[in-house]
XYZ file of C-alpha atoms in Angstrom:
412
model
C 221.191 39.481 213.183
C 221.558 35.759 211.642
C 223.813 33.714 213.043
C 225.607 31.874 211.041
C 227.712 28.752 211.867
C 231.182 28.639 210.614
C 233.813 25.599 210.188
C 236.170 25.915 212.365
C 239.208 26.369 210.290
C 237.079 29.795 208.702
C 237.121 31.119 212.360
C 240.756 30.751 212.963
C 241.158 32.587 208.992
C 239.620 35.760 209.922
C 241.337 35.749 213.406
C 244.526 35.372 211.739
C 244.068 38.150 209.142
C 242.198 40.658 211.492
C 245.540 40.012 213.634
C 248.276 39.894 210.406
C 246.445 43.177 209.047
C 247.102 45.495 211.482
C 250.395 45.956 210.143
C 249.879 45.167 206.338
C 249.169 47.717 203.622
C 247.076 47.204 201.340
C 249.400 45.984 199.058
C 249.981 42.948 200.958
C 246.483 41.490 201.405
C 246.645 38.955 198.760
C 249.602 37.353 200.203
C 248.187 37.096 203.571
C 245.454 35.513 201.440
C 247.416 33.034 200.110
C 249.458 32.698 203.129
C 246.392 31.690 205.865
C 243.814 30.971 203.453
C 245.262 27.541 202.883
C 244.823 26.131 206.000
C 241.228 26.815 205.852
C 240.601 24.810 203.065
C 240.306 27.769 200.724
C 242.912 28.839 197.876
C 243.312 30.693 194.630
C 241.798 33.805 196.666
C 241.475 36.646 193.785
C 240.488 40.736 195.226
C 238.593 42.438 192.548
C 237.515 46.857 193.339
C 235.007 48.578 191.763
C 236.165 51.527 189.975
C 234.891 54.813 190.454
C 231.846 54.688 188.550
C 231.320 51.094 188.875
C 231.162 49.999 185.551
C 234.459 47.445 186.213
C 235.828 45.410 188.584
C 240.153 45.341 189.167
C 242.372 42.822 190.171
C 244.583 43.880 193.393
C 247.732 42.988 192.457
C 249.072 39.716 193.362
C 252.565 38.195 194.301
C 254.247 37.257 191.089
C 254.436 33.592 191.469
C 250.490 33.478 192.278
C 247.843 32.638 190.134
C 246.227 35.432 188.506
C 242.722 36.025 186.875
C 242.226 38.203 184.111
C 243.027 42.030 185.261
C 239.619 43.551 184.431
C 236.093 42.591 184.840
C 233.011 44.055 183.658
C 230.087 44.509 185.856
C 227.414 44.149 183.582
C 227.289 40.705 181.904
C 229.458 38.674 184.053
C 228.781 36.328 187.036
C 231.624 38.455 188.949
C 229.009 41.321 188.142
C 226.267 39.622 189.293
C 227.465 39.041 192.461
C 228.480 42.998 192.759
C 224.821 44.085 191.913
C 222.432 41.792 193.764
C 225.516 41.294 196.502
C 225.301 37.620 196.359
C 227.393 34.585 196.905
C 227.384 32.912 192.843
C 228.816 29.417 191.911
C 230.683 28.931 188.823
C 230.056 25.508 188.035
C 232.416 23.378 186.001
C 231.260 20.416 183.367
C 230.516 18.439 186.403
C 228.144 20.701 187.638
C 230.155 20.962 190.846
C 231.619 24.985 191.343
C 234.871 25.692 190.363
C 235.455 28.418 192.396
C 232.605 31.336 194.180
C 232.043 34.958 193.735
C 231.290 36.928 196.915
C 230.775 40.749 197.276
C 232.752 42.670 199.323
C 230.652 45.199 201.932
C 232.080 47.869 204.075
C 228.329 48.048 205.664
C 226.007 48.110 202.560
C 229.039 49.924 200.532
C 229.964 48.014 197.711
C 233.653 47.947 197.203
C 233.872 44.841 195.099
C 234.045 41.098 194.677
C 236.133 38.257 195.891
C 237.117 34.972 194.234
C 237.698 31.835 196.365
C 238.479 28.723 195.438
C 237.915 25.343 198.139
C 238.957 22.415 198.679
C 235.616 20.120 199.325
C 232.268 21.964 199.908
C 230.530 21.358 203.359
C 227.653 22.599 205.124
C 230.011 25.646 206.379
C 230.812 27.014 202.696
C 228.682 29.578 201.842
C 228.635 31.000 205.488
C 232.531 30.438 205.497
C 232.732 32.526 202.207
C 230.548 35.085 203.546
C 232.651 35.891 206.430
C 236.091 35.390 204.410
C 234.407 37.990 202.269
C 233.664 40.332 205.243
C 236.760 40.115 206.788
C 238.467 41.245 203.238
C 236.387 44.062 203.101
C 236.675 45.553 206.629
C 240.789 45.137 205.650
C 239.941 47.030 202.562
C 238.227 49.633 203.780
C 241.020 50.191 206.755
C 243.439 50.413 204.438
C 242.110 52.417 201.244
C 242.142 55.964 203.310
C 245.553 56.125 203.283
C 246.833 53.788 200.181
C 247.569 55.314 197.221
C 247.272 51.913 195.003
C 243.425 51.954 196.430
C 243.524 55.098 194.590
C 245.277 54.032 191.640
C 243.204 50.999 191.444
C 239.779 52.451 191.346
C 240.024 55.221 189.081
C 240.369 54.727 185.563
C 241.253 58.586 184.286
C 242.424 61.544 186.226
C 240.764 63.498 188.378
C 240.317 67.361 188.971
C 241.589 68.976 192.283
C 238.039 69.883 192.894
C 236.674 66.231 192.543
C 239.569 64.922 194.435
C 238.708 67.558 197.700
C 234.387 66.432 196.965
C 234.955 62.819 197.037
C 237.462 62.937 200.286
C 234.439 65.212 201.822
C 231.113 63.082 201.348
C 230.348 59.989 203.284
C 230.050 56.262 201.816
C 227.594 56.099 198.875
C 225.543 53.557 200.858
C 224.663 52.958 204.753
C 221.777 51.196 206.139
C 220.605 49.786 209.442
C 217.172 48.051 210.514
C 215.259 50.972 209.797
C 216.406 52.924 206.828
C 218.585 52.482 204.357
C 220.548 55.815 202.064
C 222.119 55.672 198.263
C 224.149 58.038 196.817
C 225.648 58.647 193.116
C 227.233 61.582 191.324
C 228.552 62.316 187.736
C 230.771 63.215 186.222
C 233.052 61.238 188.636
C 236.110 62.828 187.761
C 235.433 66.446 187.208
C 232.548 67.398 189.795
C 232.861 70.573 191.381
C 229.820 72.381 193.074
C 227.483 69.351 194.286
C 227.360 67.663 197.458
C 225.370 65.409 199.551
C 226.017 64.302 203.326
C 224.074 62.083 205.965
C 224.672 61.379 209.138
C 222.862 59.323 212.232
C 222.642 60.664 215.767
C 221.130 58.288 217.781
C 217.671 58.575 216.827
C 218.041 61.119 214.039
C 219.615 60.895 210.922
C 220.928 64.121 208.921
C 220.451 64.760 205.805
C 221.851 67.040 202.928
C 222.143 68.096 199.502
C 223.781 71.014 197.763
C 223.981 72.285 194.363
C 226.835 75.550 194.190
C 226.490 77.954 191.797
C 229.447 77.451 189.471
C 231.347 74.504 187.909
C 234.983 75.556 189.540
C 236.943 75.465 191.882
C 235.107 78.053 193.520
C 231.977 75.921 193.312
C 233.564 72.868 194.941
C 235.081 75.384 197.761
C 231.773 76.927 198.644
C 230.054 73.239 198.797
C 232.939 71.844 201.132
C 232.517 75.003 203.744
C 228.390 74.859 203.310
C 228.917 70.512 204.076
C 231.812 71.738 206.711
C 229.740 74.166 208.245
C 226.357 72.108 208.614
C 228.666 69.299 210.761
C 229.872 71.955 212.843
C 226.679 72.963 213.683
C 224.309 69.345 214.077
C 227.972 67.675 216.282
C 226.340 70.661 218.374
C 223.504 68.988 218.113
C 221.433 72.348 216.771
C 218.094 72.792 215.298
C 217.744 72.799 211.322
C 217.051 76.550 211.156
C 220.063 77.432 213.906
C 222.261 75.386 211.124
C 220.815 77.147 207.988
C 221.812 80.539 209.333
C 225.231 79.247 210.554
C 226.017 78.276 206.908
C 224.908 81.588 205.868
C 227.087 82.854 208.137
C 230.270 81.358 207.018
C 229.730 81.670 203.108
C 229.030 85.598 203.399
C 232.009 85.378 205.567
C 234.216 83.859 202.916
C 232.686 85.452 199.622
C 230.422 88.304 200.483
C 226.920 89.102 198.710
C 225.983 87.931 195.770
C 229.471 85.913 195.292
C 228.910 82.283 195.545
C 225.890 80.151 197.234
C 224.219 77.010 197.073
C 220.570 75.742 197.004
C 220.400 72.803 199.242
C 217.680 70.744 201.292
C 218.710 70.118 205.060
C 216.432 67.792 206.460
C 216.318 65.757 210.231
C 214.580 62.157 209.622
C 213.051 60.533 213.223
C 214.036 57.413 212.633
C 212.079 55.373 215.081
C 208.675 57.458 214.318
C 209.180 58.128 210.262
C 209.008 61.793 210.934
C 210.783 63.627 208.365
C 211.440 67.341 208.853
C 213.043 70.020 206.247
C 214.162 73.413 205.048
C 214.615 73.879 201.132
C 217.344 76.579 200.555
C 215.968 76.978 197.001
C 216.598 73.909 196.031
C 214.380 71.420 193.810
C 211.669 69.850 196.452
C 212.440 66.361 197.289
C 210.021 63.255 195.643
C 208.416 60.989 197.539
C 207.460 57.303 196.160
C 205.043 55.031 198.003
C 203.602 51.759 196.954
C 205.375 51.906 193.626
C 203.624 55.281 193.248
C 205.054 59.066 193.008
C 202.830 60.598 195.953
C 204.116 63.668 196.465
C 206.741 66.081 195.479
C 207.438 67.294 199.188
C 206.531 71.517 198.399
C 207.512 73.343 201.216
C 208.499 77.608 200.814
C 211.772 77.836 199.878
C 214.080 80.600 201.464
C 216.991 82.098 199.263
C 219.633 79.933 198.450
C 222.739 79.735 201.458
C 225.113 82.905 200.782
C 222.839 85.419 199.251
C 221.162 86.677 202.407
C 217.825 88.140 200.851
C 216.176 88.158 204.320
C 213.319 85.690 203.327
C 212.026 83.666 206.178
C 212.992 80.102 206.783
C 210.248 77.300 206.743
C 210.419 74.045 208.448
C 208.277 71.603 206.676
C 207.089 68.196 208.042
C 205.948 65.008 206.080
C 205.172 61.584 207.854
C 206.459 58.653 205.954
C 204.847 54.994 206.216
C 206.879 52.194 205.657
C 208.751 51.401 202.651
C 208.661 54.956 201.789
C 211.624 56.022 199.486
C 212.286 59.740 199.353
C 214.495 61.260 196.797
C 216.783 64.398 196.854
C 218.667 65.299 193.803
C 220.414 68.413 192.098
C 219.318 69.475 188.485
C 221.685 68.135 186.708
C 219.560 64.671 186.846
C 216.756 66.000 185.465
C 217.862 69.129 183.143
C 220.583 66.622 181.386
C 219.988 66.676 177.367
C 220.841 64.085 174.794
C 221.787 65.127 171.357
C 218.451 66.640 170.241
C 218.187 68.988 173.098
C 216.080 66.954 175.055
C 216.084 66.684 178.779
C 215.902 63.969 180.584
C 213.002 65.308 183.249
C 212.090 64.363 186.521
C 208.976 61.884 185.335
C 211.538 59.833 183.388
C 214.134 60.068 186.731
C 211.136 59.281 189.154
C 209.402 56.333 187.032
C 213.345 54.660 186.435
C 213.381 54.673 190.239
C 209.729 52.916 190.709
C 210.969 50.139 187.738
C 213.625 49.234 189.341
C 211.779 48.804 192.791
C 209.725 46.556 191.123
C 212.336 44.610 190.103
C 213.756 44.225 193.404
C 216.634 45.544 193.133
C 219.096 46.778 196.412
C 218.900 50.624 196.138
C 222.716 50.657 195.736
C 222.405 49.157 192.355
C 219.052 51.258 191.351
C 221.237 54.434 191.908
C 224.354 52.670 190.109
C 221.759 51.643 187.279
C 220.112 55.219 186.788
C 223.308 57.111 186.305
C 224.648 55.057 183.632
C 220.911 55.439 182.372
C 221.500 59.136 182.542
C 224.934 59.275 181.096
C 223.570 56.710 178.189
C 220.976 59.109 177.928
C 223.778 62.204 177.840
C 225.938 60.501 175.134
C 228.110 59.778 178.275
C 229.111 63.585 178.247
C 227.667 65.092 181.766
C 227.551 69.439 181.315
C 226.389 69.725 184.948
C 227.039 67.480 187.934
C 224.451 64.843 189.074
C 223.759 64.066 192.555
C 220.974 62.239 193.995
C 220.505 60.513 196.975
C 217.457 57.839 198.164
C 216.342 57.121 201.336
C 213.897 54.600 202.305
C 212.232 54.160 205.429
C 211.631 50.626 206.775
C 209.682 51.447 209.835
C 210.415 50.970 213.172
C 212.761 48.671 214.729
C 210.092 45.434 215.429
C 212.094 42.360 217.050
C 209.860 39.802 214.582
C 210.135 42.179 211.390
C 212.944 40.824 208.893
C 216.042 42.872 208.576
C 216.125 44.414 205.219
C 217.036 41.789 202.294
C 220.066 44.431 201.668
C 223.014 41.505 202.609
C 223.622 38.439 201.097
C-alpha cells in the first residue's frame, strides 16, 4: 500500500464524517459535506452515482440553499466521465490555467459508484492525496448507506425494474473486486428486466469461488431457479466443500423444488488458487470459459460437460484443471453475449466478444470499464434491444503476492 501524506485539516474531515455518518442517511451526506468540508479548506462538494448501466452520472440531492451542478452527467464525453472510467483525479482548469474545481471517482474497493466534485481553497502539496481520501471516505459512506436507502435506489435507476431483476441484482456480489493478485468484472443486460442469469465470486483465504449460470427461461421461474442454484452453491463452499460435493448439492435442491425436466441451469463452478494460479472447474453444460494471454486468445478452456444442474441425466462430473501465468484474463459468459443479433440477423459471436476484450487491453484500460465498454458495444450492436440476458464476468490473474511487484494500476 502507498502511503500517502495528508494536510492535516483532510485528516480531521474524514474523522469527522466517519464519526457524523453513523447516524446520517444517505440523504444527509451533502450537508455534512458542506457542514465539515469547510474547515478543511474544501467547498462546493457535489456527489454524482452512476446509474444502473453506467451510461450517466446523478446529482445526490443537495440542501436547497446550496450550490448545485447540473442534475445529470454523461459518462462518455465529459471530464466527470473521464474520471469514472480511468478512476482518476481530473482538473478543470479555468482561463488562468489554475483548476476550478477536481473530479475524483468514488470506489467501494474497485466498484465504481461514481464521481465527486470538490472545490479548494489554495492548492498545496496535500491536494490530490487530500481529494483522494475525501473521495474514499464519501464512498465507504455511500456504500453503508445505499443497502438500505431507497433514494440510492431511486437515484441510480433510470426506468423500472421487474420483480425478477430486483431479487438478481440484491443476490450477486459487487460488479468489481480486486486485491494484489487478481482482479474480477462483472456486467449484465438488460439491467432492468433480467431473469435467469447469474454470476457469483467469492474469496476464502487462498481460494476464490467462482460462478456463472444461465436458467432455462426468461421468467420469474428462471430468476427463482438461478437464486436457489447461487443460494445453494454458498451453502455448500461456507462448508468449505469440494466443487463436485457442491454440483450435486445444487442438483439436489432444484429437483427438490421443480422435479425432472422442470427448470435447470448450465453453469461453470470453478475454485481459482490464488497464490499458485491454479484454476480448477466443472462445466454444467455451459459454454467453456476463454482464456486470453499476451493479448492472444489461447485457449477456450474444453473440459466434458455434465448435464446442466436440475435435469439429473446421470452423466459423470469432470473436474478440469488449467494453470494460468501471469496477466492471464479468463472469461466466463452466458450466450446471450455471443448469440445477440442486430437487425439483419446477425450475431454478434464469440471472435468479435473475445477480440473487443484483447483491444481494449491494449488500450489499457481498468477491466471495470472494458466490461462497461463491451456491453454498450453489444447493446449498440443489438439496436439497444437485449432478447436474452448477458452476463459475463473477467478475471485476471496477477501472480503471486511478491513484496517488490507493483500493486495493480487499478486505483487512482
Amino acid at each position: 500500500m502507498i502511503a500517502r501524506k495528508l494536510s492535516a485539516g483532510a485528516a480531521d474531515l474524514m474523522a469527522e464524517l466517519m464519526e457524523a455518518g453513523h447516524f446520517s442517511g444517505l440523504e444527509m451526506l451533502p450537508e455534512l459535506l458542506a457542514e465539515h468540508a469547510p474547515g478543511a479548506g474544501m467547498r462546493d462538494i457535489l456527489v454524482y452515482l452512476v446509474d444502473l448501466q453506467q451510461e450517466n452520472l446523478h446529482l445526490l440531492p443537495y440542501p436547497e440553499d446550496q450550490p448545485l451542478g447540473p442534475c445529470e452527467l454523461r459518462v462518455d464525453g465529459t471530464l466527470a466521465g473521464k474520471a469514472f472510467q480511468q478512476l482518476q483525479v481530473l482538473p478543470k482548469t479555468g482561463e488562468d490555467g489554475r483548476p476550478e474545481w477536481w473530479w475524483a471517482p468514488l470506489l467501494d474497493g474497485t466498484e465504481r459508484l461514481g464521481v465527486m466534485r470538490v472545490s479548494v481553497d489554495q492548492e498545496t502539496e496535500w491536494t490530490q492525496a487530500d481529494i483522494r481520501c475525501l473521495a474514499s471516505t464519501v464512498a465507504l459512506l455511500v456504500a453503508s448507506k445505499s443497502a438500505h436507502s431507497d433514494t440510492y435506489a431511486r437515484l441510480v435507476r433510470t426506468r423500472a425494474m421487474s420483480v425478477t431483476a430486483e431479487m438478481q441484482w440484491n443476490l450477486m456480489p459487487p460488479l468489481s473486486f480486486a486485491n494484489d493478485e487478481v482482479v474480477i468484472a462483472a456486467a449484465l443486460e438488460p439491467a432492468y428486466d433480467i431473469s435467469g442469469d447469474a454470476f457469483d465470486y467469492g474469496l476464502a483465504g487462498d481460494t476464490l469461488h467462482l460462478a456463472m449460470y444461465d436458467a432455462m427461461g426468461h421468467d420469474a421461474s428462471a430468476g427463482l431457479t438461478a437464486t436457489l442454484a447461487v443460494a445453494a452453491c454458498r451453502s455448500h463452499r461456507h462448508q468449505g466443500k469440494d466443487l463436485a460435493s457442491t454440483v450435486e448439492a445444487i442438483e439436489d435442491v432444484l429437483m427438490e423444488e421443480f422435479g425432472t425436466d422442470e427448470r435447470f441451469a448450465t453453469a461453470v463452478l470453478a475454485n481459482l488458487d490464488v497464490p499458485s494460479g491454479l484454476l480448477t472447474w466443472i462445466n454444467c453444460g455451459h459454454h467453456p470459459p476463454v482464456l486470453i494471454r499476451d493479448g492472444h486468445w489461447v485457449a477456450t478452456l474444453d473440459c466434458r460437460p455434465s448435464h446442466p444442474l436440475g435435469l439429473y441425466l446421470g452423466l459423470p462430473l469432470v473436474t478440469c484443471q488449467e494453470q494460468l501465468q501471469p496477466g492471464d484474463r479468463v472469461l466466463l459468459y452466458t450466450d446471450g453475449i455471443t448469440e445477440a443479433r442486430n437487425e439483419h440477423g446477425q450475431e454478434f459471436g464469440l471472435p468479435r466478444f473475445v477480440d473487443f476484450v484483447i483491444r481494449s487491453a491494449m488500450d489499457a484500460l481498468p477491466v471495470q470499464e472494458t466490461l462497461r465498454r463491451l456491453i454498450r458495444n453489444v447493446l449498440t450492436y443489438h439496436d439497444q434491444r437485449m432478447e436474452d440476458d448477458a452476463t459475463v464476468m473477467l478475471v485476471e490473474w496477477h501472480g503471486p503476492r511478491h513484496p517488490t511487484r507493483e500493486r495493480p494500476s487499478l486505483l487512482p
